[in-house]
Each structure stands twice: as structure tokens, then as C-alpha cells.
PDB file of C-alpha atoms in Angstrom:
ATOM      1  CA  MET A  23     116.224  68.384  87.367  1.00 93.00           C
ATOM      2  CA  PHE A  24     116.146  72.177  87.829  1.00 92.00           C
ATOM      3  CA  VAL A  25     116.622  73.783  91.543  1.00 95.00           C
ATOM      4  CA  ARG A  26     116.355  77.387  92.348  1.00 95.00           C
ATOM      5  CA  ASP A  27     115.769  79.281  95.271  1.00 95.00           C
ATOM      6  CA  LEU A  28     114.857  82.748  96.231  1.00 96.00           C
ATOM      7  CA  ASP A  29     118.251  83.731  97.146  1.00 96.00           C
ATOM      8  CA  ASP A  30     119.365  82.885  93.571  1.00 96.00           C
ATOM      9  CA  VAL A  31     116.687  85.140  92.309  1.00 95.00           C
ATOM     10  CA  THR A  32     117.230  88.279  94.671  1.00 96.00           C
ATOM     11  CA  GLY A  33     118.623  91.572  92.962  1.00 96.00           C
ATOM     12  CA  THR A  34     118.844  89.549  89.388  1.00 94.00           C
ATOM     13  CA  GLU A  35     116.546  90.751  86.715  1.00 91.00           C
ATOM     14  CA  ASP A  36     114.084  87.798  87.729  1.00 93.00           C
ATOM     15  CA  ASP A  37     113.489  90.114  90.742  1.00 94.00           C
ATOM     16  CA  VAL A  38     110.988  92.675  89.757  1.00 91.00           C
ATOM     17  CA  GLU A  39     109.760  95.483  92.021  1.00 91.00           C
ATOM     18  CA  THR A  40     107.107  98.322  91.813  1.00 90.00           C
ATOM     19  CA  PRO A  41     106.090 100.484  94.675  1.00 93.00           C
ATOM     20  CA  ASN A  42     103.034  98.276  95.211  1.00 95.00           C
ATOM     21  CA  TRP A  43     104.502  94.912  94.864  1.00 94.00           C
ATOM     22  CA  ARG A  44     107.664  92.577  94.386  1.00 95.00           C
ATOM     23  CA  SER A  45     107.765  89.331  92.076  1.00 94.00           C
ATOM     24  CA  LYS A  46     110.582  86.946  92.629  1.00 95.00           C
ATOM     25  CA  ARG A  47     110.257  84.894  89.451  1.00 93.00           C
ATOM     26  CA  LEU A  48     111.611  81.474  90.162  1.00 96.00           C
ATOM     27  CA  LEU A  49     110.486  79.440  87.128  1.00 96.00           C
ATOM     28  CA  LEU A  50     110.074  80.969  83.759  1.00 93.00           C
ATOM     29  CA  ALA A  51     108.968  79.941  80.318  1.00 91.00           C
ATOM     30  CA  LYS A  52     113.062  79.681  79.575  1.00 91.00           C
ATOM     31  CA  HIS A  53     113.058  76.737  81.990  1.00 93.00           C
ATOM     32  CA  GLY A  54     110.495  74.854  79.693  1.00 92.00           C
ATOM     33  CA  ALA A  55     108.278  73.520  82.304  1.00 94.00           C
ATOM     34  CA  GLY A  56     105.326  74.769  80.768  1.00 94.00           C
ATOM     35  CA  PHE A  57     104.340  76.986  83.442  1.00 96.00           C
ATOM     36  CA  SER A  58     105.907  79.667  85.516  1.00 95.00           C
ATOM     37  CA  VAL A  59     106.179  80.107  89.422  1.00 97.00           C
ATOM     38  CA  HIS A  60     106.769  83.368  91.176  1.00 95.00           C
ATOM     39  CA  GLU A  61     106.925  84.560  94.942  1.00 97.00           C
ATOM     40  CA  THR A  62     104.905  87.970  94.742  1.00 96.00           C
ATOM     41  CA  THR A  63     104.993  90.137  98.062  1.00 98.00           C
ATOM     42  CA  LEU A  64     101.993  92.835  97.986  1.00 98.00           C
ATOM     43  CA  GLN A  65     102.707  96.003 100.304  1.00 98.00           C
ATOM     44  CA  ALA A  66     100.041  96.606 102.876  1.00 98.00           C
ATOM     45  CA  ASN A  67      97.179  99.213 102.156  1.00 98.00           C
ATOM     46  CA  THR A  68      98.158  99.449  98.510  1.00 98.00           C
ATOM     47  CA  VAL A  69      95.102  98.801  95.694  1.00 97.00           C
ATOM     48  CA  ASN A  70      96.182  96.500  92.942  1.00 94.00           C
ATOM     49  CA  ASP A  71      94.113  96.166  89.749  1.00 92.00           C
ATOM     50  CA  PHE A  72      95.024  93.088  87.365  1.00 91.00           C
ATOM     51  CA  TRP A  73      93.644  91.545  84.445  1.00 90.00           C
ATOM     52  CA  TYR A  74      95.422  88.504  82.827  1.00 87.00           C
ATOM     53  CA  ALA A  75      93.627  88.626  79.480  1.00 86.00           C
ATOM     54  CA  HIS A  76      96.180  85.946  78.153  1.00 87.00           C
ATOM     55  CA  HIS A  77      97.065  84.076  81.162  1.00 89.00           C
ATOM     56  CA  VAL A  78      95.516  81.625  83.654  1.00 95.00           C
ATOM     57  CA  GLU A  79      96.955  82.425  87.262  1.00 96.00           C
ATOM     58  CA  ALA A  80      96.573  80.237  90.435  1.00 98.00           C
ATOM     59  CA  VAL A  81      97.415  81.910  93.744  1.00 98.00           C
ATOM     60  CA  PHE A  82      98.240  80.485  97.093  1.00 98.00           C
ATOM     61  CA  ILE A  83      98.654  82.877 100.095  1.00 98.00           C
ATOM     62  CA  THR A  84     101.336  82.171 102.453  1.00 98.00           C
ATOM     63  CA  HIS A  85     101.571  85.173 104.744  1.00 98.00           C
ATOM     64  CA  GLY A  86      99.356  87.980 105.444  1.00 98.00           C
ATOM     65  CA  GLU A  87      95.573  89.204 104.939  1.00 98.00           C
ATOM     66  CA  GLY A  88      93.699  91.019 102.431  1.00 98.00           C
ATOM     67  CA  GLU A  89      90.990  90.865  99.921  1.00 98.00           C
ATOM     68  CA  LEU A  90      90.339  90.077  96.325  1.00 98.00           C
ATOM     69  CA  THR A  91      87.428  91.588  94.524  1.00 98.00           C
ATOM     70  CA  ASP A  92      86.212  90.219  91.034  1.00 97.00           C
ATOM     71  CA  GLN A  93      85.746  93.447  89.348  1.00 95.00           C
ATOM     72  CA  GLU A  94      83.176  92.053  87.034  1.00 92.00           C
ATOM     73  CA  THR A  95      80.838  90.863  89.466  1.00 96.00           C
ATOM     74  CA  GLY A  96      81.784  92.927  92.573  1.00 97.00           C
ATOM     75  CA  LYS A  97      82.015  89.767  94.732  1.00 98.00           C
ATOM     76  CA  THR A  98      84.740  90.090  97.386  1.00 98.00           C
ATOM     77  CA  TYR A  99      86.900  87.318  99.034  1.00 98.00           C
ATOM     78  CA  PRO A 100      88.834  87.287 102.006  1.00 98.00           C
ATOM     79  CA  LEU A 101      92.453  86.153 101.768  1.00 98.00           C
ATOM     80  CA  ARG A 102      94.975  84.732 104.470  1.00 98.00           C
ATOM     81  CA  PRO A 103      97.481  82.190 104.679  1.00 98.00           C
ATOM     82  CA  GLY A 104      96.041  78.861 103.123  1.00 98.00           C
ATOM     83  CA  THR A 105      93.700  80.314 100.775  1.00 98.00           C
ATOM     84  CA  VAL A 106      94.165  79.506  96.886  1.00 98.00           C
ATOM     85  CA  TYR A 107      92.156  81.374  94.252  1.00 98.00           C
ATOM     86  CA  LEU A 108      92.142  80.717  90.496  1.00 98.00           C
ATOM     87  CA  LEU A 109      91.608  83.104  87.643  1.00 96.00           C
ATOM     88  CA  ASP A 110      90.653  80.796  84.880  1.00 95.00           C
ATOM     89  CA  GLY A 111      88.100  82.991  83.491  1.00 94.00           C
ATOM     90  CA  HIS A 112      90.714  86.012  82.705  1.00 90.00           C
ATOM     91  CA  GLU A 113      88.655  88.047  85.438  1.00 94.00           C
ATOM     92  CA  HIS A 114      89.484  91.660  86.178  1.00 93.00           C
ATOM     93  CA  HIS A 115      90.492  91.703  89.771  1.00 96.00           C
ATOM     94  CA  GLN A 116      91.710  93.746  92.590  1.00 97.00           C
ATOM     95  CA  LEU A 117      93.795  92.878  95.337  1.00 98.00           C
ATOM     96  CA  ARG A 118      93.739  95.030  98.435  1.00 98.00           C
ATOM     97  CA  PRO A 119      96.266  93.410 101.161  1.00 98.00           C
ATOM     98  CA  THR A 120      95.572  95.035 104.638  1.00 98.00           C
ATOM     99  CA  THR A 121      98.755  93.562 105.906  1.00 98.00           C
ATOM    100  CA  GLU A 122     101.978  92.741 103.780  1.00 98.00           C
ATOM    101  CA  MET A 123     100.899  89.570 101.874  1.00 98.00           C
ATOM    102  CA  ARG A 124     102.935  86.929 100.249  1.00 98.00           C
ATOM    103  CA  ALA A 125     101.823  84.297  97.750  1.00 98.00           C
ATOM    104  CA  VAL A 126     103.028  81.890  95.248  1.00 98.00           C
ATOM    105  CA  CYS A 127     101.600  82.613  91.733  1.00 97.00           C
ATOM    106  CA  VAL A 128     101.475  80.050  88.846  1.00 97.00           C
ATOM    107  CA  PHE A 129     101.019  81.226  85.223  1.00 95.00           C
ATOM    108  CA  ASN A 130      99.810  79.192  82.386  1.00 94.00           C
ATOM    109  CA  PRO A 131     101.284  80.074  79.717  1.00 92.00           C
ATOM    110  CA  PRO A 132     104.340  80.609  81.475  1.00 91.00           C
ATOM    111  CA  LEU A 133     105.799  84.274  81.668  1.00 87.00           C
ATOM    112  CA  THR A 134     109.126  84.839  80.031  1.00 83.00           C
ATOM    113  CA  GLY A 135     110.064  87.445  82.862  1.00 71.00           C
ATOM    114  CA  ARG A 136     109.944  90.298  80.366  1.00 62.00           C
ATOM    115  CA  GLU A 137     106.286  91.040  80.796  1.00 61.00           C
ATOM    116  CA  VAL A 138     105.025  94.387  82.446  1.00 59.00           C
ATOM    117  CA  HIS A 139     101.758  95.292  83.354  1.00 58.00           C
ATOM    118  CA  ASP A 140      99.990  97.464  80.811  1.00 58.00           C
ATOM    119  CA  GLU A 141      97.507 100.593  81.681  1.00 64.00           C
ATOM    120  CA  ASP A 142      94.687  97.989  81.810  1.00 60.00           C
ATOM    121  CA  GLY A 143      96.821  95.774  84.302  1.00 56.00           C
ATOM    122  CA  VAL A 144      97.389  93.232  81.432  1.00 58.00           C
ATOM    123  CA  TYR A 145     100.581  91.056  80.610  1.00 62.00           C
ATOM    124  CA  PRO A 146     101.193  90.686  76.932  1.00 55.00           C
ATOM    125  CA  LEU A 147     101.412  87.462  75.677  1.00 59.00           C
ATOM    126  CA  ILE A 148     105.273  86.647  74.892  1.00 61.00           C
ATOM    127  CA  THR A 149     105.589  83.139  73.628  1.00 63.00           C
ATOM    128  CA  ASP A 150     109.149  82.688  72.926  1.00 60.00           C
ATOM    129  CA  ARG A 151     111.706  81.248  75.606  1.00 49.00           C
TER     130      ARG A 151
END
């Protein structure tokens, strides 16, 4: 059994912050579950371009509002608490929170915690624990 809360992560190397977002990485590859779990907070009125070329991501919005745009089709979806979306086709996407937005994100394969978005918004595939 493994138990960890946000306070255990805050201020550690598993608490990653950029000007647009903060990711508290609760469960990582080193924990051996086969997926990773993160609480991500996106700042209001920011534009965030991502593309998970090597990962599938499921996102559940818990707080705030914004929109998700599929960069490949141009289709835009409203986001609010209770919304879930799945990026199972490695879609280029853009998140535009209109308020501070918080989400629970699940990645497969799991992130190690050392990943950094490259210039295309991609996390590299790191498979070691």
C-alpha cells in the first residue's frame, strides 16, 4: 500500500512549477503502479500548448474553467469542474484557462518526474524508474 498527499509533495522535487502551471506529482513510475497521477494547477488567462507524443493522458477538472482546443481539428471544448478528457490519439492540444484551473492528470506510461516539455510541448519517453 502507498499513501501520499499533496502536503508530502509540496516544495519537493516532485512539485514542478512554471510561469503558466504547477504540477504536484503524487504517483510516479518509481512507485510501480504502471501510471502516474498529478495535480496540475493552470494559471488564469494563459495559453498552454502541449503534445504528448509518447503518453496517453486522462484529465479530470476539479476547479475552475477554461477551454481545450484540438490543434489538429480546431474543435474547442469547454472545461469546468466535473469534465474529463482523454488524449488517447496523441493530439496536439491547447489549454486556455479563463480562471485558475485545477485538474487531476493520469499518464500512461507513467512519468518519472524528470520530464520537461520540449519546444513542441512534448515530454520525452523516459522508461527507467
